[in-house]
Structures are given as C-alpha cells and as structure tokens.
PDB file of C-alpha atoms in Angstrom:
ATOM      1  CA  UNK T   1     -51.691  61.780 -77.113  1.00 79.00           C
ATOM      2  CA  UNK T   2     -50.575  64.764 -79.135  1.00 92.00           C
ATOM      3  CA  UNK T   3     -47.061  64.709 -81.233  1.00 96.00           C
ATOM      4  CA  UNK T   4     -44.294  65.784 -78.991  1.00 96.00           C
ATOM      5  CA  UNK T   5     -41.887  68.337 -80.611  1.00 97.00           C
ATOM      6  CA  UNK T   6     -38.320  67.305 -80.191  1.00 97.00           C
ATOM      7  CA  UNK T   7     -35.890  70.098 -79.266  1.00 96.00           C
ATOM      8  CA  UNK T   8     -31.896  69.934 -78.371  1.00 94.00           C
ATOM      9  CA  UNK T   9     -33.453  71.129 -75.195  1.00 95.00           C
ATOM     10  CA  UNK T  10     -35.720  68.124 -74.406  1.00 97.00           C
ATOM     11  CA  UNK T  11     -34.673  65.209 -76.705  1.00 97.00           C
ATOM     12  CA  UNK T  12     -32.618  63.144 -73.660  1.00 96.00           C
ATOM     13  CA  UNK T  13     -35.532  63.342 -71.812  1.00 94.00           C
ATOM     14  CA  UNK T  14     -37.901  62.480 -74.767  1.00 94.00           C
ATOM     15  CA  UNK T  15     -36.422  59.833 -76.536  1.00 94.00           C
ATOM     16  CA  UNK T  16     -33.131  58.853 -75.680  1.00 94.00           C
ATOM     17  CA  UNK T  17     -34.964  57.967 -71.353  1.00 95.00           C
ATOM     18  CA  UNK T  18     -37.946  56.958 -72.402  1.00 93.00           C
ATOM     19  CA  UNK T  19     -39.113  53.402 -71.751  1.00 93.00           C
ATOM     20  CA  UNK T  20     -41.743  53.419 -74.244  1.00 96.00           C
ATOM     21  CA  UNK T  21     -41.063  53.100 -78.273  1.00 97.00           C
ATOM     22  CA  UNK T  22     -40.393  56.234 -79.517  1.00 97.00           C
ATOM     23  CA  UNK T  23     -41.159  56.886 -82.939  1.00 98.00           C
ATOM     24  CA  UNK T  24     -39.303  60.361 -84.612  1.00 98.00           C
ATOM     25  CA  UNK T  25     -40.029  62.225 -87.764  1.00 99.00           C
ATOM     26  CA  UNK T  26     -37.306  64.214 -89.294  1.00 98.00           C
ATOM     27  CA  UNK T  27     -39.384  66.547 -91.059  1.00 98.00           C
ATOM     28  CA  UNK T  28     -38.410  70.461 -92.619  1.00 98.00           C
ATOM     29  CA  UNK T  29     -41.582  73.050 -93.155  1.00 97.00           C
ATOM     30  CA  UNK T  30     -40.066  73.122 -96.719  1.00 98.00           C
ATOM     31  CA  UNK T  31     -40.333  69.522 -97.464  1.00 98.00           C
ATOM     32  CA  UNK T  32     -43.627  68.778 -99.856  1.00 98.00           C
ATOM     33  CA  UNK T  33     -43.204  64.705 -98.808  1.00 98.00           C
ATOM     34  CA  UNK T  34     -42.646  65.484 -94.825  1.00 98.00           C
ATOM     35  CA  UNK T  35     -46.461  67.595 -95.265  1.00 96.00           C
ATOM     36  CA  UNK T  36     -47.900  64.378 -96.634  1.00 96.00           C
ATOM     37  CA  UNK T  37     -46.165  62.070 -94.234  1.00 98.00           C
ATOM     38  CA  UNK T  38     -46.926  64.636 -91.009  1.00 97.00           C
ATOM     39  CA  UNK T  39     -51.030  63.608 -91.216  1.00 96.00           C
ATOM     40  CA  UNK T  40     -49.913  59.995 -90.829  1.00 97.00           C
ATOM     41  CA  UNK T  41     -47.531  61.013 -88.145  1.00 98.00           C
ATOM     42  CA  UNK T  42     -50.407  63.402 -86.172  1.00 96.00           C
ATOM     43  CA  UNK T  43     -53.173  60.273 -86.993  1.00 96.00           C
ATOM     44  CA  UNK T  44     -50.678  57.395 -85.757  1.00 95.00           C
ATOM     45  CA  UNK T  45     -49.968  59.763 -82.439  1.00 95.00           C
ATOM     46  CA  UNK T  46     -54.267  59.637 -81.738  1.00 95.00           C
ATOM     47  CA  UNK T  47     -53.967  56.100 -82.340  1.00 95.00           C
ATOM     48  CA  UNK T  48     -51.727  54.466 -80.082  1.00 95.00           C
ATOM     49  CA  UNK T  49     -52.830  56.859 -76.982  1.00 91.00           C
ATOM     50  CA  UNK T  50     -49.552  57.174 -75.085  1.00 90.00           C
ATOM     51  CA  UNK T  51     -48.824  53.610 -75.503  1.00 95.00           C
ATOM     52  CA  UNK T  52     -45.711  54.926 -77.820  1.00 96.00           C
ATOM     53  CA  UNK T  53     -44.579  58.531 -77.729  1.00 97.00           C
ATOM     54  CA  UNK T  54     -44.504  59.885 -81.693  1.00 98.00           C
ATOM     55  CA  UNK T  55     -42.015  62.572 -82.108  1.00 98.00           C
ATOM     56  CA  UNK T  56     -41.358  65.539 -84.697  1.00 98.00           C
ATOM     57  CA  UNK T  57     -38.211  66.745 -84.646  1.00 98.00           C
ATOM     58  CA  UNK T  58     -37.571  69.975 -87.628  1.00 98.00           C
ATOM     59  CA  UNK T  59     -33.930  69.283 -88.843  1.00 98.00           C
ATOM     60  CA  UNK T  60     -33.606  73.108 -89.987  1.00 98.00           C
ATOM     61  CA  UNK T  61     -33.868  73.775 -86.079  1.00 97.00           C
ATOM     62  CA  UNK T  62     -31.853  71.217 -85.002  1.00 97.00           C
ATOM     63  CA  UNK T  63     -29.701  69.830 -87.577  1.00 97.00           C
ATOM     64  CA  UNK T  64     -27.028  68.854 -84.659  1.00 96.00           C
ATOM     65  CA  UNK T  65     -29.495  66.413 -83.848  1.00 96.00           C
ATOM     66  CA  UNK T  66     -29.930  65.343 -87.493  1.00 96.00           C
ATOM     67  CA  UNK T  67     -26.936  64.903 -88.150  1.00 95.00           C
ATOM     68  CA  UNK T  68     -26.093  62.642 -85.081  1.00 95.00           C
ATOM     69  CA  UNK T  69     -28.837  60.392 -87.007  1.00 95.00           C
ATOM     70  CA  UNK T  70     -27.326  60.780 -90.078  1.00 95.00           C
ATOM     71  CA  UNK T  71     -30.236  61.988 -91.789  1.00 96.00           C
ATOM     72  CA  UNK T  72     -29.467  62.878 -95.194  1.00 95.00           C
ATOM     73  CA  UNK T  73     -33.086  62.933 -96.829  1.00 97.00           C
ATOM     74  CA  UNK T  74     -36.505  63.563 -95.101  1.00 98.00           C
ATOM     75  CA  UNK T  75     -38.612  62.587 -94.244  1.00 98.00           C
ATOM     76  CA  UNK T  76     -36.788  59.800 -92.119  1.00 98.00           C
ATOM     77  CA  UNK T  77     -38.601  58.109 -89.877  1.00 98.00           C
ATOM     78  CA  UNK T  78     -36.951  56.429 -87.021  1.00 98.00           C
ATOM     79  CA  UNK T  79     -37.928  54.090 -83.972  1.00 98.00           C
ATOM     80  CA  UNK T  80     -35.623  53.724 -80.713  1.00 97.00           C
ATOM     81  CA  UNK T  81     -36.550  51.751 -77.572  1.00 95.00           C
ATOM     82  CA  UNK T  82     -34.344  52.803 -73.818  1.00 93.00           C
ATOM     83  CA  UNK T  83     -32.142  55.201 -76.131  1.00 93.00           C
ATOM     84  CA  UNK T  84     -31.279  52.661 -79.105  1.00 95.00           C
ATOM     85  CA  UNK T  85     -32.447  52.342 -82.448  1.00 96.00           C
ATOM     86  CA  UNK T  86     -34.455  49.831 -83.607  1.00 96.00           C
ATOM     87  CA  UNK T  87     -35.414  50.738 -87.162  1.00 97.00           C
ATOM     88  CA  UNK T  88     -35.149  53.852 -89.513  1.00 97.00           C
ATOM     89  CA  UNK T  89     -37.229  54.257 -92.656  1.00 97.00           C
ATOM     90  CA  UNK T  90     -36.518  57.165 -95.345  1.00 98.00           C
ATOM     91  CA  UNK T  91     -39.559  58.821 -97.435  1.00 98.00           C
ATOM     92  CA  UNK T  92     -43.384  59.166 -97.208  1.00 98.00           C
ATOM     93  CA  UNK T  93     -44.278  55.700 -95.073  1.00 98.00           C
ATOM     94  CA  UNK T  94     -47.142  54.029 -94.600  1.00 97.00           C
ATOM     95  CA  UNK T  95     -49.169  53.628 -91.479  1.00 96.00           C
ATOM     96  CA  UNK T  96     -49.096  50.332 -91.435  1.00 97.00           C
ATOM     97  CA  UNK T  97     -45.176  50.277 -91.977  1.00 97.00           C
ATOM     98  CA  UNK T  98     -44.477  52.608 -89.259  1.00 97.00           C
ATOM     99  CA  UNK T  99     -46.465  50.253 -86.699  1.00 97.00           C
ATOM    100  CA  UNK T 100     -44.724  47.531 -87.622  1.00 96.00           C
ATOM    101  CA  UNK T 101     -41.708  49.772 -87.010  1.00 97.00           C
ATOM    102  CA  UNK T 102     -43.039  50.740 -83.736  1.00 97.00           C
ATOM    103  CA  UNK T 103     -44.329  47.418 -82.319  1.00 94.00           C
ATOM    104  CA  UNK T 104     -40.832  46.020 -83.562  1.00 94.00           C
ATOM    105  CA  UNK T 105     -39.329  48.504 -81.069  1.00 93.00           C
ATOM    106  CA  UNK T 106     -41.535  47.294 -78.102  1.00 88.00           C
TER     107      UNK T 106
END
C-alpha cells in the first residue's frame, strides 16, 4: 500500500478514525535527514500491505497540524492507534525501530 499524504483536509479521516496503527512522518522537502528517513518510510509502507496505514505529513504545509504534535525537529516519527498516541520517535529511525513502534500500537 502506497504512503498516504496527510493534509488538514483528510487527517481526521486518516489517522485520528482509523482502526489500524497509523504510523506519521513529519517530514519538510528541505530536511537532508527526512530524505534519508522517507526510503524507509516508502519501503516500510510496501511491507506491511495495508495491515498499518504509513503516513507523510509536510509540516511547511501544515504546520497547524505540527504543532498540535508538538513537533519541534524532523523528522518525527509518530504512531497512534483509534486517534491516540502510542509512541513518537525524533530523527532518522530505523526500520526495525519503527515496527516495533508500529506493532506496539496494534
């Protein structure tokens, strides 16, 4: 399943309703660390097949949304389960650490 692209316009629907782990990257096109962490992010999203729903969300776009996260570096990487979060991560993370974060959400 392909990387949804969070928006103010579709977030509710995305991550705060879903039933599934979400996993979200707070990412910037300007951010040297969010390009090395977005290949995990678009491999992970192959991976799990719909099973979780991996997000992108751009905080230049929507910093509202970033900020209601309190992201203050990026990338941060957070997981949320029916609307809540579960776990949130800052910097370049491993594979392996974001499925623990994800299978910690499910």
């Amino acid at each position: 399943m392909p990387v949804v692209h969070l928006t103010n316009k579709n977030f509710k629907h995305v991550a705060i309703d879903s039933q599934k782990p979400v996993l979200i990257d707070f990412w910037a096109e300007w951010c040297a660390p969010c390009r090395r962490q977005s290949s995990i992010i678009e491999q992970l999203a192959d991976e799990l097949d719909g099973t979780a729903i991996v997000a992108k969300l751009d905080v230049d776009a929507n910093p509202e949304l970033a900020g209601q996260f309190s992201v203050m570096s990026i990338p941060t990487l957070v997981t949320m389960k029916a609307g809540k979060i579960v776990d949130s991560k800052t910097g370049v993370t491993s594979r392996e650490e974001l499925l623990k974060m994800i299978n910690s959400a499910k």
